[in-house]
Amino acid sequence: PANFPTGYVPQGSFAPDQFPQELYGTEVFEVNEDLRQFAIQMAKTGKLFDDAQSQQYRANYASNPAFAAGAAPPSVVACDTATSDVFWTGNLLGEAFENTTKLFTNGTATYCTAQQEDNGTLEALMRGALSGFVDFSRIIIMRTASDFDRPFPGHSAATNLFLMSPGFDISIQNIPAAGVPIVTGILSQWGQRFERGLKPSNYIGDIFGSLGGKPDFGPGSLFGGKPATLPKRSLRSRMLRGAIRV
C-alpha cells in the first residue's frame, strides 16, 4: 500500500506502525543505567584507535547530520541497538528498523547501531535471573560499530552491502581499548561498590516486567509490578496486548 513505508509488519498487526499484537518477550530489554554510566565513564579513559582509510571513508557521510556521530572520529556513546536474524542494509531497511525501535519502545529508544545476538543472550540471562542464578543488574552491553547501515550519497544499497568497510579492523581493536578500563575500574572498586552491585535507578528487564517493576515500553508489566515465575511468563508470552503510549 502507498501508505506503508516498509513491508515489515509487526507480529499480529496489519500495518507497519501498529504495535505488535503478539509478543514473545524478547522484543525489548533494558539494563542498569547506573552501571552503564559508570562503564561509559571508564571507557572514555581508553585511547581509541583510528586509521587513514577509515577517516577517508567516514568523510563520505559528513554532509548528512543524521550520520554525524558515525562520520566523527571513534568515540564512546550511550546507544540503543536493534537486532534481526538477517543482515540489513539500505535506506528502506535502515528506516524500517529505526521506526520499529521507536514503535516497540513507545518512543523511548532511538536506534543507533545494529546487532544480532544481544537479545538472544539477554533472554538466556533473563531465564537465569528468574531461576535465581543471574543478577540482571550486573549486565553491561558493549559493542563497537564497524560500518554503516545505509549508503552515502551516490552509492547504492547493494554497494553498501558488499563493500568491505575499512572500519572493521579498528572496531576490533577498540573493543579492548574501551573495555579493559571498565574491567579495571570495577576491580579497583570491587570492595567499595561492585561486590554488592550497583542498584539501578531505572527499570531493568524485559518487555513483560518479568523481574518486577514497570517498564515504560511495551504493554507495561504483565505481573502487576511483581516478579514473574518461569511457567507464568511462558504462558502469558503470546497474550494479545496493546501499547501504553507512543
XYZ file of C-alpha atoms in Angstrom:
246
model
C 0.000 0.000 0.000
C 1.075 3.561 -0.703
C 0.949 4.500 2.992
C 3.277 1.640 4.028
C 6.836 2.993 4.401
C 8.093 -0.608 4.601
C 6.944 -4.175 4.072
C 7.813 -5.107 7.658
C 4.646 -5.529 9.727
C 4.818 -6.392 13.466
C 3.594 -9.834 14.504
C -0.216 -9.969 14.588
C -0.649 -6.413 13.274
C -1.902 -5.105 9.932
C 0.351 -2.096 9.269
C 3.996 -1.184 9.939
C 3.085 1.479 12.504
C 0.846 -0.777 14.637
C 2.222 -2.103 17.906
C 2.742 -5.892 17.706
C -0.312 -7.793 18.879
C 1.741 -10.879 19.766
C 4.833 -10.668 21.938
C 7.427 -13.312 22.714
C 9.221 -11.438 25.484
C 12.483 -10.919 23.620
C 11.474 -7.764 21.751
C 12.931 -5.208 24.196
C 15.332 -5.372 27.133
C 16.667 -2.618 29.365
C 19.771 -2.885 31.536
C 21.146 -0.984 34.528
C 21.556 2.692 33.570
C 23.719 3.450 36.612
C 26.147 0.696 35.665
C 26.076 1.845 32.042
C 27.049 5.383 33.028
C 29.964 4.051 35.065
C 31.052 1.893 32.117
C 30.899 4.906 29.774
C 32.954 6.977 32.199
C 35.627 4.278 32.372
C 35.587 3.502 28.634
C 36.243 7.153 27.815
C 39.592 6.899 29.590
C 40.806 4.413 26.975
C 42.695 5.520 23.862
C 40.637 4.548 20.809
C 42.221 3.511 17.515
C 41.673 5.155 14.143
C 43.333 4.968 10.723
C 43.532 6.928 7.477
C 41.346 4.516 5.492
C 38.503 4.773 7.977
C 38.807 8.545 8.158
C 38.578 8.805 4.377
C 35.549 6.523 4.195
C 33.715 8.284 7.023
C 34.156 11.614 5.256
C 31.570 10.451 2.702
C 28.907 10.757 5.428
C 29.989 14.079 6.928
C 27.440 16.130 4.954
C 24.465 14.261 6.460
C 23.606 15.389 10.038
C 21.937 12.025 10.712
C 25.339 10.350 10.407
C 27.301 12.963 12.369
C 28.375 10.533 15.090
C 29.444 7.908 12.559
C 31.357 10.423 10.469
C 33.253 11.684 13.509
C 36.360 10.003 14.966
C 35.812 6.913 17.178
C 34.141 7.801 20.473
C 32.151 6.274 23.323
C 28.387 6.909 23.277
C 25.290 5.652 25.064
C 23.242 3.815 22.467
C 20.071 1.829 21.735
C 20.525 -1.128 19.383
C 18.208 -3.149 17.148
C 18.510 -6.798 16.180
C 17.389 -9.170 13.442
C 18.191 -12.708 12.325
C 19.234 -11.304 8.942
C 21.734 -8.619 7.965
C 20.117 -5.467 6.619
C 21.378 -2.524 4.617
C 19.972 0.391 2.630
C 17.732 3.358 3.335
C 14.436 1.442 3.266
C 15.508 -1.272 5.715
C 17.507 1.147 7.852
C 14.467 3.374 8.256
C 12.267 0.329 8.901
C 14.380 -0.778 11.852
C 14.696 2.790 13.068
C 10.903 3.109 13.128
C 10.488 -0.348 14.654
C 12.791 0.584 17.521
C 10.647 3.614 18.351
C 7.426 1.640 17.936
C 8.422 -1.280 20.167
C 9.676 1.050 22.918
C 6.775 3.521 22.840
C 9.185 6.162 21.577
C 11.637 5.795 24.479
C 14.561 4.441 22.393
C 16.465 5.778 19.389
C 18.081 3.232 17.070
C 21.819 3.781 16.930
C 23.512 0.566 15.801
C 22.605 -2.882 14.561
C 23.357 -6.111 16.422
C 22.381 -9.745 16.093
C 22.954 -11.699 19.283
C 22.312 -9.397 22.240
C 18.565 -10.026 22.551
C 19.100 -13.788 22.472
C 21.852 -13.526 25.081
C 19.687 -11.312 27.282
C 16.787 -13.760 27.039
C 19.059 -16.549 28.281
C 20.282 -14.318 31.111
C 16.666 -13.366 31.878
C 15.750 -17.020 32.362
C 18.802 -17.405 34.568
C 17.678 -14.403 36.627
C 14.157 -15.821 37.000
C 15.717 -19.077 38.198
C 17.858 -17.243 40.746
C 21.208 -17.841 39.048
C 21.848 -14.426 37.433
C 21.837 -10.859 38.768
C 20.365 -8.951 35.817
C 21.504 -5.617 37.262
C 25.157 -6.560 36.614
C 24.839 -6.788 32.822
C 26.735 -4.403 30.543
C 26.089 -4.387 26.799
C 29.122 -3.101 24.936
C 29.584 -3.022 21.171
C 31.816 -1.371 18.611
C 30.496 -0.036 15.290
C 32.367 -1.014 12.126
C 30.176 0.036 9.191
C 27.094 1.977 8.100
C 23.620 0.521 7.616
C 22.890 2.980 4.781
C 24.943 4.082 1.771
C 26.421 7.550 1.476
C 25.035 9.846 -1.283
C 25.730 8.475 -4.736
C 26.106 4.843 -3.672
C 23.502 2.065 -3.783
C 22.300 -0.261 -1.041
C 23.950 -3.170 -2.889
C 27.304 -1.390 -2.910
C 26.941 -0.692 0.792
C 26.180 -4.371 1.415
C 29.083 -5.880 -0.491
C 31.705 -3.197 0.074
C 34.069 -4.237 2.852
C 34.115 -1.384 5.349
C 37.611 -0.286 6.361
C 36.300 0.296 9.883
C 36.203 -3.393 10.822
C 39.843 -3.677 11.923
C 39.784 -0.662 14.205
C 36.418 -1.753 15.638
C 38.077 -4.982 16.804
C 40.990 -3.029 18.287
C 38.645 -0.679 20.103
C 36.829 -3.426 21.993
C 39.707 -3.978 24.456
C 40.783 -0.338 24.188
C 37.465 0.735 25.736
C 36.643 -2.499 27.580
C 39.777 -3.035 29.656
C 39.361 0.274 31.531
C 35.850 -0.840 32.521
C 37.110 -4.116 33.943
C 39.971 -2.325 35.681
C 37.578 0.241 37.152
C 35.256 -2.441 38.516
C 38.111 -4.443 40.047
C 39.676 -1.376 41.630
C 36.373 -0.525 43.343
C 35.135 -4.047 43.939
C 35.075 -3.938 47.727
C 33.624 -0.445 47.942
C 30.946 -0.597 45.229
C 30.724 -3.607 42.989
C 30.795 -6.610 45.283
C 27.298 -5.698 46.428
C 26.401 -4.355 42.981
C 25.101 -1.020 41.724
C 21.402 -0.656 42.448
C 19.653 0.519 39.266
C 17.647 3.727 39.412
C 15.769 2.713 36.248
C 13.609 -0.222 35.250
C 15.619 -3.288 34.226
C 14.336 -6.402 32.489
C 12.208 -7.423 29.534
C 9.091 -6.108 27.836
C 6.818 -8.079 30.221
C 8.192 -6.767 33.519
C 9.238 -10.317 34.398
C 11.722 -9.280 37.098
C 9.283 -6.899 38.749
C 8.809 -3.196 38.255
C 7.007 -1.473 35.399
C 8.683 -0.948 32.016
C 7.977 2.339 30.229
C 7.860 0.449 26.934
C 5.576 -2.232 25.565
C 2.303 -3.136 27.288
C 3.635 -2.464 30.799
C 4.014 -5.098 33.483
C 2.005 -8.262 32.898
C 2.530 -9.247 36.526
C 1.336 -6.200 38.441
C 4.863 -4.966 39.071
C 5.817 -8.185 40.861
C 8.402 -10.731 39.672
C 7.089 -13.494 37.431
C 7.767 -17.195 37.594
C 9.053 -19.014 34.508
C 5.843 -21.041 33.931
C 3.641 -17.934 34.174
C 5.938 -15.976 31.900
C 5.883 -18.622 29.164
C 2.108 -18.999 29.342
C 1.484 -15.271 29.027
C 4.095 -14.505 26.410
C 1.658 -14.796 23.494
C -1.133 -12.749 25.027
C -2.739 -10.055 22.878
C -1.600 -6.724 24.194
C -1.667 -3.060 23.127
C 0.734 -0.186 23.604
C 0.515 2.179 26.552
C 1.811 5.249 24.799
C 3.654 6.286 21.694
